[in-house]
Amino acid sequence: MKHIIFLLVAALLIFHQDFWNWEKSDAVFGFIPIGLFYHACLSLAAGFVWFLACTFAWPDEIDMAEEESVAQEAH
Amino acid sequence: MDLLAAMNPGQIRLLIIVVYLLLLLGLGFFASRSFSGTRKDYLLASHSIGPFLLLMSIFGTTMTAFALVGSSGEAFKEGIGVYGMLASSSGIIHSLCFFLIGVKVYTFGRKYGYTTQCQFFRDRLDSDFVGLLLFPILVILVVPYLLLGVMAGGAVIEAMTGGAFPDIFPAKGPANGAVPKWLGSGLVCVVVLVYVFFGGMRGTAWANAFQTIVFMVLGVVTFYVLADKIGDGETFWESLKNATGKVADKYTTREHMSPTKFFTYMLIPLSVGMFPHLFQHWLTAKSAKSFKLSVVMHPIFIAIVWVPCVLIGIWATTQPIPPAIQSNANKVLPFLVKTMTRPELGGLLTAGILAAIMSSLDSQFLCLGTMFTNDIVVHYGGKDRFSDKQQVWIARAFIILIVAITYVLALQGYRSVFTLGIWCFSGFAALFPIVWAALYWRRLTAAGAVSGIIAAAACWFLLFRESGFGKTTNFSLKIPFTELQIMPVVAILGCALLAMVLTSLVTPPPSKATLARFFPAEKA
C-alpha cells in the first residue's frame, strides 16, 4: 500500500504541471477560470491522497516508539 | 448605537479592531491561568495539544499576511497562476513534510526531550558546531518572516482607518487621519507580545486556533460581500459570473507566466520542513496520531482561504484602483474592503486580516525566545545553573527583546510582502535536504551538514544581494544558454544538496551508537 501512496503523491506532483491549461480562459460554472478550478480540485485531491496515506500507510513503528517514550516519561 | 452614529467610518473600523485586539489579550490571560509554571509547559504546552488544536495552530502559523494580503495582491498583478505556484503545491508538499518530517521529529523530540531544531541536529550529528552554525542562520531567516507580519499589520490598520482622526494624524491623500503604520505595527507587536508573554505555547496555540477560525470565517464573508459589490448581479451566482466576466484574459490564464518558473516554485513550500516555529508546534502534539487531521485537512483549508483571495485579486483588476494602491499591491484587499463594505463589516474584516497576520507572529516570537534560551543560555551556561522558573523568565525576556528589534527593523522600510516572503521561504527550503537527510540518510555526517548549511547560506546571500535585498520583485535566474526562467531556490537548494552529499561521502560515517539511536530498525 505504501508504494501505491507513493505513486499517488508522485501523480499529484506531475498533475500539478498542467501545461495544457496554460492559455485556457474558460470559466467553470461561469465564474472560476479553469486554471484556478483545476488547481483547487488538485488541493481537494491532495486531501484525499493524504487521507489514504494516514489510513493505509501510517508508520506503525512511530506509534510503538511513542508508547515507549510515554511509558519512560511516566516512569 | 448612538455612539456608532457619532463616529466616522474610520473610527468605527478602529473601534472594532481595538475590541478584537482586547479579546486576544483576554484569551492570553485566560491561557496563563492554565500555566503550570514549568519550562516544558511554557514552551511546549506539556505535549497536550490534540488533533483539532494542532490543525488550527499549524494552519494559522503557516498562513500569514502572505496568504491573505500577499495572495490577493499578487493575483492582482499576475493573475490566477499565483494559486498553482504556491497554494496547490503547498497543499501537497506541506502535508508531505508533516507526514514524513513532522511525525518523525515529534517522535525523536518526545523520546530525547528536544525543544528546538538545534538540539536535534546537535544530537543526531554528534556535533556542537552544527547547532552553533544553524542558530544564527535560522534567526536571520525568521526575522524577515516576522517583518512580513509586523509591516503588513501596520499597513492594513493604516489603510483601514483613513479619516479616523485627521486632527491627530494629518497626512496627504487617503492616509489622512489614519492610524500611522508605526503605531499600527506597534499595536500588533504589543498585543502579540502580551499574550505570548503570559500564555506561552498554550496561549499561542489557543490564540492561533481562535484567529484561524476568525480569518477563515471572515475571509468567506469578505468574498461574499465583495463578489456581490463587484459583480452587482441580482443573485449571488450572477454576481460571481459578472465579476469574472469583466476580467481580462491576461489574469484568467497563465499566458505571461514562465512554465519553468512555475515548476520551480514547487520547491518553495519545502520550507515548512525547516521552519523553527513549526518544529516547536509539532512537539506540542499530544500523540503522533494527532498529526493525522493536520496532514489531511491542510490542503483543503488552503483551498478555502486561497481560492477566494485569488478571485478577489483578479476581480480587483476591473476596478478603479488608485495609482498609489496599484503600486503597492499589498493594499489591494484592504482598499476593496474599505471602499466596498460598511464600516462595521470593514472593521470585522480587518480583524480577520490581522488574525491571519498575528497567528504567525506569535509562534515566531515564541520560537525565537525558546531558541535563545535553550540553544544559547542553557546550552552554554549550563543546564543545572538555571531553575525551570528562571528559564521561563529568560525566554520571556528574549521575546521582549526580539519584538523590540523586529519593530525597529519594520520601521526602516515597507517592501512587497510577497517578495520578502519568497526570499525567506527560499532560504528555509534550501535547508530542507539537511533535515531530510538527518532523518532518512544514515550516511549524513556533521561535516556534510555543515557544508550544506554554509553552501545554502552563502548562495542565498549572494542571490538576495543580487536582487537588491528584495527590491527587485519577480527576481529569477535563467538556465544557461536558454531563455528558461527558474526560481533562485533551485540554485540555492542545489548547492546545499551537492555540498551536503559530497562532503558526507568523503568524511567518516557517524558512530554506531548515534545511528542506533536514530535508526533503531537498522540496529535490530
mmCIF file of C-alpha atoms in Angstrom, chain B residues 69-402:
data_model
loop_
_atom_site.group_PDB
_atom_site.id
_atom_site.type_symbol
_atom_site.label_atom_id
_atom_site.label_comp_id
_atom_site.label_asym_id
_atom_site.label_seq_id
_atom_site.Cartn_x
_atom_site.Cartn_y
_atom_site.Cartn_z
ATOM 1 C CA VAL B 69 -2.864 40.240 1.672
ATOM 2 C CA GLY B 70 0.012 38.842 -0.427
ATOM 3 C CA SER B 71 -2.048 36.345 -2.450
ATOM 4 C CA SER B 72 -4.773 38.819 -3.415
ATOM 5 C CA GLY B 73 -2.133 41.457 -4.205
ATOM 6 C CA GLU B 74 -0.106 39.058 -6.332
ATOM 7 C CA ALA B 75 -3.235 37.803 -8.163
ATOM 8 C CA PHE B 76 -3.997 41.471 -8.881
ATOM 9 C CA LYS B 77 -0.580 41.766 -10.545
ATOM 10 C CA GLU B 78 -0.055 38.294 -12.054
ATOM 11 C CA GLY B 79 -3.456 36.607 -12.304
ATOM 12 C CA ILE B 80 -4.661 33.156 -11.247
ATOM 13 C CA GLY B 81 -1.258 31.481 -11.658
ATOM 14 C CA VAL B 82 -0.394 32.511 -8.107
ATOM 15 C CA TYR B 83 -2.694 29.760 -6.749
ATOM 16 C CA GLY B 84 -0.894 26.980 -8.590
ATOM 17 C CA MET B 85 2.504 28.472 -7.845
ATOM 18 C CA LEU B 86 2.112 28.495 -4.100
ATOM 19 C CA ALA B 87 -1.214 27.224 -2.813
ATOM 20 C CA SER B 88 -1.866 23.895 -4.538
ATOM 21 C CA SER B 89 1.810 22.974 -4.380
ATOM 22 C CA SER B 90 1.775 23.804 -0.662
ATOM 23 C CA GLY B 91 -1.252 21.567 -0.182
ATOM 24 C CA ILE B 92 0.762 18.625 -1.453
ATOM 25 C CA ILE B 93 4.182 19.455 -0.055
ATOM 26 C CA HIS B 94 3.265 20.855 3.372
ATOM 27 C CA SER B 95 1.329 17.695 4.186
ATOM 28 C CA LEU B 96 4.226 15.636 2.847
ATOM 29 C CA CYS B 97 6.513 17.448 5.300
ATOM 30 C CA PHE B 98 4.084 16.941 8.207
ATOM 31 C CA PHE B 99 3.791 13.246 7.350
ATOM 32 C CA LEU B 100 7.423 12.411 6.703
ATOM 33 C CA ILE B 101 9.291 15.013 8.764
ATOM 34 C CA GLY B 102 6.881 16.285 11.442
ATOM 35 C CA VAL B 103 5.796 12.918 12.797
ATOM 36 C CA LYS B 104 9.354 11.582 12.953
ATOM 37 C CA VAL B 105 10.736 14.758 14.538
ATOM 38 C CA TYR B 106 7.929 14.605 17.104
ATOM 39 C CA THR B 107 8.843 11.022 18.000
ATOM 40 C CA PHE B 108 12.525 11.868 18.494
ATOM 41 C CA GLY B 109 11.606 15.060 20.345
ATOM 42 C CA ARG B 110 9.403 13.142 22.726
ATOM 43 C CA LYS B 111 11.987 10.375 23.158
ATOM 44 C CA TYR B 112 15.043 12.550 23.717
ATOM 45 C CA GLY B 113 13.419 15.704 25.127
ATOM 46 C CA TYR B 114 14.080 18.220 22.345
ATOM 47 C CA THR B 115 12.502 21.652 22.220
ATOM 48 C CA THR B 116 14.433 23.195 19.305
ATOM 49 C CA GLN B 117 15.915 22.146 15.965
ATOM 50 C CA CYS B 118 19.470 22.897 17.107
ATOM 51 C CA GLN B 119 19.113 20.374 19.943
ATOM 52 C CA PHE B 120 18.015 17.709 17.453
ATOM 53 C CA PHE B 121 20.803 18.386 14.955
ATOM 54 C CA ARG B 122 23.471 18.545 17.670
ATOM 55 C CA ASP B 123 22.390 15.152 18.928
ATOM 56 C CA ARG B 124 21.832 13.495 15.569
ATOM 57 C CA LEU B 125 25.163 14.666 14.165
ATOM 58 C CA ASP B 126 27.177 14.449 17.387
ATOM 59 C CA SER B 127 28.380 17.984 16.807
ATOM 60 C CA ASP B 128 28.067 21.105 18.895
ATOM 61 C CA PHE B 129 29.229 23.221 15.981
ATOM 62 C CA VAL B 130 26.208 22.316 13.828
ATOM 63 C CA GLY B 131 23.930 23.917 16.414
ATOM 64 C CA LEU B 132 26.142 26.972 16.687
ATOM 65 C CA LEU B 133 26.154 27.429 12.914
ATOM 66 C CA LEU B 134 22.472 26.764 12.397
ATOM 67 C CA PHE B 135 21.298 29.056 15.175
ATOM 68 C CA PRO B 136 22.160 32.462 13.608
ATOM 69 C CA ILE B 137 21.027 31.292 10.171
ATOM 70 C CA LEU B 138 17.608 30.287 11.451
ATOM 71 C CA VAL B 139 17.296 33.561 13.362
ATOM 72 C CA ILE B 140 18.288 35.593 10.284
ATOM 73 C CA LEU B 141 15.709 33.746 8.174
ATOM 74 C CA VAL B 142 12.901 34.075 10.728
ATOM 75 C CA VAL B 143 13.403 37.833 11.100
ATOM 76 C CA PRO B 144 12.220 38.729 7.545
ATOM 77 C CA TYR B 145 9.277 36.411 8.117
ATOM 78 C CA LEU B 146 8.497 38.351 11.307
ATOM 79 C CA LEU B 147 8.899 41.627 9.448
ATOM 80 C CA LEU B 148 6.285 40.462 6.947
ATOM 81 C CA GLY B 149 3.697 40.282 9.694
ATOM 82 C CA VAL B 150 4.640 43.446 11.539
ATOM 83 C CA MET B 151 4.786 45.529 8.330
ATOM 84 C CA ALA B 152 1.575 44.100 6.915
ATOM 85 C CA GLY B 153 -0.207 44.707 10.246
ATOM 86 C CA GLY B 154 0.763 48.394 10.222
ATOM 87 C CA ALA B 155 -0.134 48.801 6.546
ATOM 88 C CA VAL B 156 -3.563 47.167 6.961
ATOM 89 C CA ILE B 157 -4.508 49.239 10.013
ATOM 90 C CA GLU B 158 -3.398 52.437 8.239
ATOM 91 C CA ALA B 159 -5.317 51.556 5.086
ATOM 92 C CA MET B 160 -8.500 50.784 7.023
ATOM 93 C CA THR B 161 -8.610 53.728 9.424
ATOM 94 C CA GLY B 162 -8.246 56.572 6.934
ATOM 95 C CA GLY B 163 -10.171 59.677 8.054
ATOM 96 C CA ALA B 164 -10.488 58.476 11.669
ATOM 97 C CA PHE B 165 -8.556 61.283 13.376
ATOM 98 C CA PRO B 166 -7.500 63.991 10.855
ATOM 99 C CA ASP B 167 -6.552 66.398 13.664
ATOM 100 C CA ILE B 168 -4.255 63.937 15.404
ATOM 101 C CA PHE B 169 -2.756 62.173 12.361
ATOM 102 C CA PRO B 170 -2.793 64.664 9.482
ATOM 103 C CA ALA B 171 -1.388 63.262 6.215
ATOM 104 C CA LYS B 172 -1.792 63.667 2.475
ATOM 105 C CA GLY B 173 -4.208 61.536 0.457
ATOM 106 C CA PRO B 174 -6.233 58.582 1.769
ATOM 107 C CA ALA B 175 -3.946 58.172 4.785
ATOM 108 C CA ASN B 176 -5.198 61.493 6.232
ATOM 109 C CA GLY B 177 -6.363 60.827 9.781
ATOM 110 C CA ALA B 178 -5.380 57.144 9.624
ATOM 111 C CA VAL B 179 -3.524 55.371 12.408
ATOM 112 C CA PRO B 180 0.039 55.599 11.006
ATOM 113 C CA LYS B 181 1.973 52.442 10.143
ATOM 114 C CA TRP B 182 4.425 52.868 13.018
ATOM 115 C CA LEU B 183 1.562 52.966 15.511
ATOM 116 C CA GLY B 184 -0.414 50.122 13.880
ATOM 117 C CA SER B 185 2.675 47.901 13.746
ATOM 118 C CA GLY B 186 3.432 48.801 17.370
ATOM 119 C CA LEU B 187 -0.109 47.902 18.423
ATOM 120 C CA VAL B 188 0.129 44.483 16.722
ATOM 121 C CA CYS B 189 3.527 43.832 18.353
ATOM 122 C CA VAL B 190 2.307 44.760 21.840
ATOM 123 C CA VAL B 191 -0.823 42.589 21.661
ATOM 124 C CA VAL B 192 1.080 39.541 20.395
ATOM 125 C CA LEU B 193 3.821 40.134 22.951
ATOM 126 C CA VAL B 194 1.346 40.252 25.843
ATOM 127 C CA TYR B 195 -0.458 37.012 25.056
ATOM 128 C CA VAL B 196 2.744 35.142 24.226
ATOM 129 C CA PHE B 197 4.429 36.519 27.356
ATOM 130 C CA PHE B 198 1.653 35.366 29.687
ATOM 131 C CA GLY B 199 0.229 32.368 27.852
ATOM 132 C CA GLY B 200 3.401 30.794 26.395
ATOM 133 C CA MET B 201 2.817 27.952 23.923
ATOM 134 C CA ARG B 202 -0.655 27.148 25.284
ATOM 135 C CA GLY B 203 -1.751 30.786 24.867
ATOM 136 C CA THR B 204 -0.203 30.812 21.400
ATOM 137 C CA ALA B 205 -1.996 27.599 20.352
ATOM 138 C CA TRP B 206 -5.342 28.830 21.689
ATOM 139 C CA ALA B 207 -4.928 32.250 20.107
ATOM 140 C CA ASN B 208 -3.904 30.623 16.811
ATOM 141 C CA ALA B 209 -6.942 28.356 16.790
ATOM 142 C CA PHE B 210 -9.241 31.286 17.577
ATOM 143 C CA GLN B 211 -7.612 33.501 14.968
ATOM 144 C CA THR B 212 -7.646 30.764 12.323
ATOM 145 C CA ILE B 213 -11.396 30.382 12.777
ATOM 146 C CA VAL B 214 -11.789 34.182 12.650
ATOM 147 C CA PHE B 215 -9.817 34.667 9.436
ATOM 148 C CA MET B 216 -11.374 31.698 7.663
ATOM 149 C CA VAL B 217 -14.942 32.752 8.504
ATOM 150 C CA LEU B 218 -14.342 36.424 7.806
ATOM 151 C CA GLY B 219 -12.466 35.548 4.614
ATOM 152 C CA VAL B 220 -15.559 33.790 3.295
ATOM 153 C CA VAL B 221 -17.742 36.732 4.376
ATOM 154 C CA THR B 222 -15.373 39.163 2.606
ATOM 155 C CA PHE B 223 -15.586 37.075 -0.527
ATOM 156 C CA TYR B 224 -19.388 37.066 -0.427
ATOM 157 C CA VAL B 225 -19.669 40.819 0.141
ATOM 158 C CA LEU B 226 -17.047 41.798 -2.448
ATOM 159 C CA ALA B 227 -18.470 39.417 -5.067
ATOM 160 C CA ASP B 228 -21.859 41.000 -4.543
ATOM 161 C CA LYS B 229 -20.482 44.535 -4.874
ATOM 162 C CA ILE B 230 -18.125 43.936 -7.792
ATOM 163 C CA GLY B 231 -20.478 41.659 -9.770
ATOM 164 C CA ASP B 232 -23.575 43.680 -8.893
ATOM 165 C CA GLY B 233 -25.949 40.914 -10.034
ATOM 166 C CA GLU B 234 -29.484 40.138 -8.922
ATOM 167 C CA THR B 235 -28.336 36.893 -7.329
ATOM 168 C CA PHE B 236 -25.022 35.917 -5.773
ATOM 169 C CA TRP B 237 -24.398 33.426 -8.585
ATOM 170 C CA GLU B 238 -24.968 36.125 -11.174
ATOM 171 C CA SER B 239 -22.629 38.464 -9.311
ATOM 172 C CA LEU B 240 -19.888 35.831 -9.402
ATOM 173 C CA LYS B 241 -20.317 35.402 -13.150
ATOM 174 C CA ASN B 242 -20.396 39.158 -13.766
ATOM 175 C CA ALA B 243 -17.290 39.752 -11.632
ATOM 176 C CA THR B 244 -15.187 37.189 -13.508
ATOM 177 C CA GLY B 245 -16.721 38.089 -16.863
ATOM 178 C CA LYS B 246 -15.144 41.549 -16.717
ATOM 179 C CA VAL B 247 -11.604 40.243 -16.066
ATOM 180 C CA ALA B 248 -9.119 40.378 -18.961
ATOM 181 C CA ASP B 249 -7.719 37.046 -20.271
ATOM 182 C CA LYS B 250 -4.288 38.093 -19.088
ATOM 183 C CA TYR B 251 -5.442 37.486 -15.497
ATOM 184 C CA THR B 252 -7.558 34.360 -16.035
ATOM 185 C CA THR B 253 -4.768 32.461 -17.792
ATOM 186 C CA ARG B 254 -1.053 31.989 -17.218
ATOM 187 C CA GLU B 255 -0.024 33.106 -20.710
ATOM 188 C CA HIS B 256 2.546 35.590 -19.399
ATOM 189 C CA MET B 257 3.949 33.205 -16.773
ATOM 190 C CA SER B 258 7.090 31.158 -17.356
ATOM 191 C CA PRO B 259 6.243 27.419 -17.076
ATOM 192 C CA THR B 260 9.734 26.626 -15.768
ATOM 193 C CA LYS B 261 9.406 29.312 -13.124
ATOM 194 C CA PHE B 262 6.007 27.878 -12.183
ATOM 195 C CA PHE B 263 7.547 24.405 -11.959
ATOM 196 C CA THR B 264 10.456 25.513 -9.789
ATOM 197 C CA TYR B 265 8.136 27.350 -7.402
ATOM 198 C CA MET B 266 7.240 23.849 -6.194
ATOM 199 C CA LEU B 267 10.440 23.759 -4.174
ATOM 200 C CA ILE B 268 9.486 26.759 -2.046
ATOM 201 C CA PRO B 269 6.855 25.003 0.152
ATOM 202 C CA LEU B 270 9.607 22.610 1.282
ATOM 203 C CA SER B 271 10.465 25.479 3.615
ATOM 204 C CA VAL B 272 7.953 24.222 6.213
ATOM 205 C CA GLY B 273 10.265 21.258 6.830
ATOM 206 C CA MET B 274 12.776 23.660 8.373
ATOM 207 C CA PHE B 275 10.590 26.365 9.969
ATOM 208 C CA PRO B 276 11.781 26.505 13.584
ATOM 209 C CA HIS B 277 8.386 27.706 14.828
ATOM 210 C CA LEU B 278 6.646 24.773 13.159
ATOM 211 C CA PHE B 279 9.186 22.384 14.660
ATOM 212 C CA GLN B 280 8.162 23.681 18.087
ATOM 213 C CA HIS B 281 4.453 23.349 17.249
ATOM 214 C CA TRP B 282 4.984 19.729 16.163
ATOM 215 C CA LEU B 283 6.479 18.973 19.556
ATOM 216 C CA THR B 284 3.352 20.229 21.357
ATOM 217 C CA ALA B 285 1.262 17.331 19.968
ATOM 218 C CA LYS B 286 -0.399 15.003 22.434
ATOM 219 C CA SER B 287 0.497 11.987 20.291
ATOM 220 C CA ALA B 288 1.798 11.149 16.825
ATOM 221 C CA LYS B 289 -1.773 10.320 15.805
ATOM 222 C CA SER B 290 -2.696 13.976 16.437
ATOM 223 C CA PHE B 291 -0.900 14.786 13.189
ATOM 224 C CA LYS B 292 -3.362 12.879 11.012
ATOM 225 C CA LEU B 293 -6.022 15.589 10.958
ATOM 226 C CA SER B 294 -3.438 18.252 10.021
ATOM 227 C CA VAL B 295 -1.998 16.118 7.226
ATOM 228 C CA VAL B 296 -5.426 15.521 5.659
ATOM 229 C CA MET B 297 -7.117 18.889 6.182
ATOM 230 C CA HIS B 298 -4.218 21.236 5.440
ATOM 231 C CA PRO B 299 -4.620 21.192 1.601
ATOM 232 C CA ILE B 300 -8.383 21.639 1.919
ATOM 233 C CA PHE B 301 -8.007 24.578 4.307
ATOM 234 C CA ILE B 302 -5.511 26.131 1.892
ATOM 235 C CA ALA B 303 -8.121 25.956 -0.885
ATOM 236 C CA ILE B 304 -10.762 27.535 1.384
ATOM 237 C CA VAL B 305 -8.512 30.520 2.134
ATOM 238 C CA TRP B 306 -6.646 30.992 -1.157
ATOM 239 C CA VAL B 307 -9.306 30.469 -3.846
ATOM 240 C CA PRO B 308 -11.469 33.418 -2.662
ATOM 241 C CA CYS B 309 -8.381 35.640 -2.222
ATOM 242 C CA VAL B 310 -7.126 34.911 -5.741
ATOM 243 C CA LEU B 311 -10.578 35.564 -7.220
ATOM 244 C CA ILE B 312 -10.807 38.864 -5.331
ATOM 245 C CA GLY B 313 -7.328 39.759 -6.647
ATOM 246 C CA ILE B 314 -8.288 39.226 -10.311
ATOM 247 C CA TRP B 315 -11.647 40.968 -9.839
ATOM 248 C CA ALA B 316 -9.761 43.985 -8.481
ATOM 249 C CA THR B 317 -8.155 44.423 -11.921
ATOM 250 C CA THR B 318 -11.567 45.549 -13.197
ATOM 251 C CA GLN B 319 -11.986 48.202 -10.511
ATOM 252 C CA PRO B 320 -10.778 51.808 -10.473
ATOM 253 C CA ILE B 321 -7.805 51.253 -8.171
ATOM 254 C CA PRO B 322 -5.848 54.478 -7.448
ATOM 255 C CA PRO B 323 -2.199 54.505 -8.633
ATOM 256 C CA ALA B 324 -0.943 54.678 -5.025
ATOM 257 C CA ILE B 325 -2.693 51.371 -4.280
ATOM 258 C CA GLN B 326 -1.656 49.803 -7.601
ATOM 259 C CA SER B 327 1.991 50.464 -6.841
ATOM 260 C CA ASN B 328 1.680 48.628 -3.500
ATOM 261 C CA ALA B 329 -0.347 45.509 -4.252
ATOM 262 C CA ASN B 330 -0.431 44.568 -0.545
ATOM 263 C CA LYS B 331 -3.039 47.299 -0.121
ATOM 264 C CA VAL B 332 -5.460 45.998 -2.752
ATOM 265 C CA LEU B 333 -7.523 43.801 -0.421
ATOM 266 C CA PRO B 334 -7.724 46.411 2.382
ATOM 267 C CA PHE B 335 -8.654 49.049 -0.211
ATOM 268 C CA LEU B 336 -11.532 46.973 -1.624
ATOM 269 C CA VAL B 337 -12.803 46.122 1.857
ATOM 270 C CA LYS B 338 -12.665 49.761 2.891
ATOM 271 C CA THR B 339 -14.374 51.181 -0.153
ATOM 272 C CA MET B 340 -16.962 48.461 -0.763
ATOM 273 C CA THR B 341 -18.231 47.385 2.633
ATOM 274 C CA ARG B 342 -19.992 49.064 5.559
ATOM 275 C CA PRO B 343 -17.615 50.355 8.244
ATOM 276 C CA GLU B 344 -18.775 47.715 10.781
ATOM 277 C CA LEU B 345 -18.087 44.885 8.351
ATOM 278 C CA GLY B 346 -14.884 46.599 7.226
ATOM 279 C CA GLY B 347 -13.703 46.606 10.864
ATOM 280 C CA LEU B 348 -14.509 42.904 11.248
ATOM 281 C CA LEU B 349 -12.767 42.011 8.015
ATOM 282 C CA THR B 350 -9.701 43.969 9.099
ATOM 283 C CA ALA B 351 -9.759 41.922 12.294
ATOM 284 C CA GLY B 352 -9.751 38.818 10.069
ATOM 285 C CA ILE B 353 -6.684 40.025 8.171
ATOM 286 C CA LEU B 354 -4.937 40.895 11.442
ATOM 287 C CA ALA B 355 -5.866 37.433 12.771
ATOM 288 C CA ALA B 356 -4.003 35.784 9.886
ATOM 289 C CA ILE B 357 -1.003 38.002 10.490
ATOM 290 C CA MET B 358 -0.843 37.603 14.260
ATOM 291 C CA SER B 359 -1.389 33.839 14.246
ATOM 292 C CA SER B 360 2.040 33.516 12.638
ATOM 293 C CA LEU B 361 3.805 36.265 14.532
ATOM 294 C CA ASP B 362 3.090 34.739 17.945
ATOM 295 C CA SER B 363 4.680 31.366 17.124
ATOM 296 C CA GLN B 364 7.717 33.049 15.607
ATOM 297 C CA PHE B 365 8.292 35.307 18.614
ATOM 298 C CA LEU B 366 7.912 32.373 20.995
ATOM 299 C CA CYS B 367 10.209 30.164 18.953
ATOM 300 C CA LEU B 368 12.998 32.739 18.845
ATOM 301 C CA GLY B 369 12.714 33.227 22.615
ATOM 302 C CA THR B 370 12.872 29.444 23.020
ATOM 303 C CA MET B 371 15.916 29.138 20.779
ATOM 304 C CA PHE B 372 17.856 31.834 22.636
ATOM 305 C CA THR B 373 17.021 30.251 25.973
ATOM 306 C CA ASN B 374 17.703 26.611 25.028
ATOM 307 C CA ASP B 375 20.417 26.841 22.436
ATOM 308 C CA ILE B 376 22.480 29.659 23.853
ATOM 309 C CA VAL B 377 21.788 30.454 27.504
ATOM 310 C CA VAL B 378 21.053 26.981 28.865
ATOM 311 C CA HIS B 379 23.314 25.063 26.465
ATOM 312 C CA TYR B 380 26.381 27.193 27.082
ATOM 313 C CA GLY B 381 25.520 28.485 30.556
ATOM 314 C CA GLY B 382 24.920 25.001 31.981
ATOM 315 C CA LYS B 383 21.703 23.037 32.427
ATOM 316 C CA ASP B 384 21.880 22.999 36.212
ATOM 317 C CA ARG B 385 22.636 26.671 36.514
ATOM 318 C CA PHE B 386 19.066 27.794 35.864
ATOM 319 C CA SER B 387 15.875 26.621 37.522
ATOM 320 C CA ASP B 388 12.762 25.884 35.482
ATOM 321 C CA LYS B 389 11.222 29.174 36.556
ATOM 322 C CA GLN B 390 14.348 31.125 35.629
ATOM 323 C CA GLN B 391 14.340 29.560 32.172
ATOM 324 C CA VAL B 392 10.756 30.699 31.628
ATOM 325 C CA TRP B 393 11.724 34.239 32.590
ATOM 326 C CA ILE B 394 14.800 34.176 30.351
ATOM 327 C CA ALA B 395 12.588 33.103 27.419
ATOM 328 C CA ARG B 396 10.173 35.923 28.217
ATOM 329 C CA ALA B 397 12.982 38.491 28.368
ATOM 330 C CA PHE B 398 14.252 37.336 24.965
ATOM 331 C CA ILE B 399 10.768 37.525 23.495
ATOM 332 C CA ILE B 400 10.527 41.188 24.572
ATOM 333 C CA LEU B 401 13.938 41.890 23.045
ATOM 334 C CA ILE B 402 13.028 40.197 19.745
#
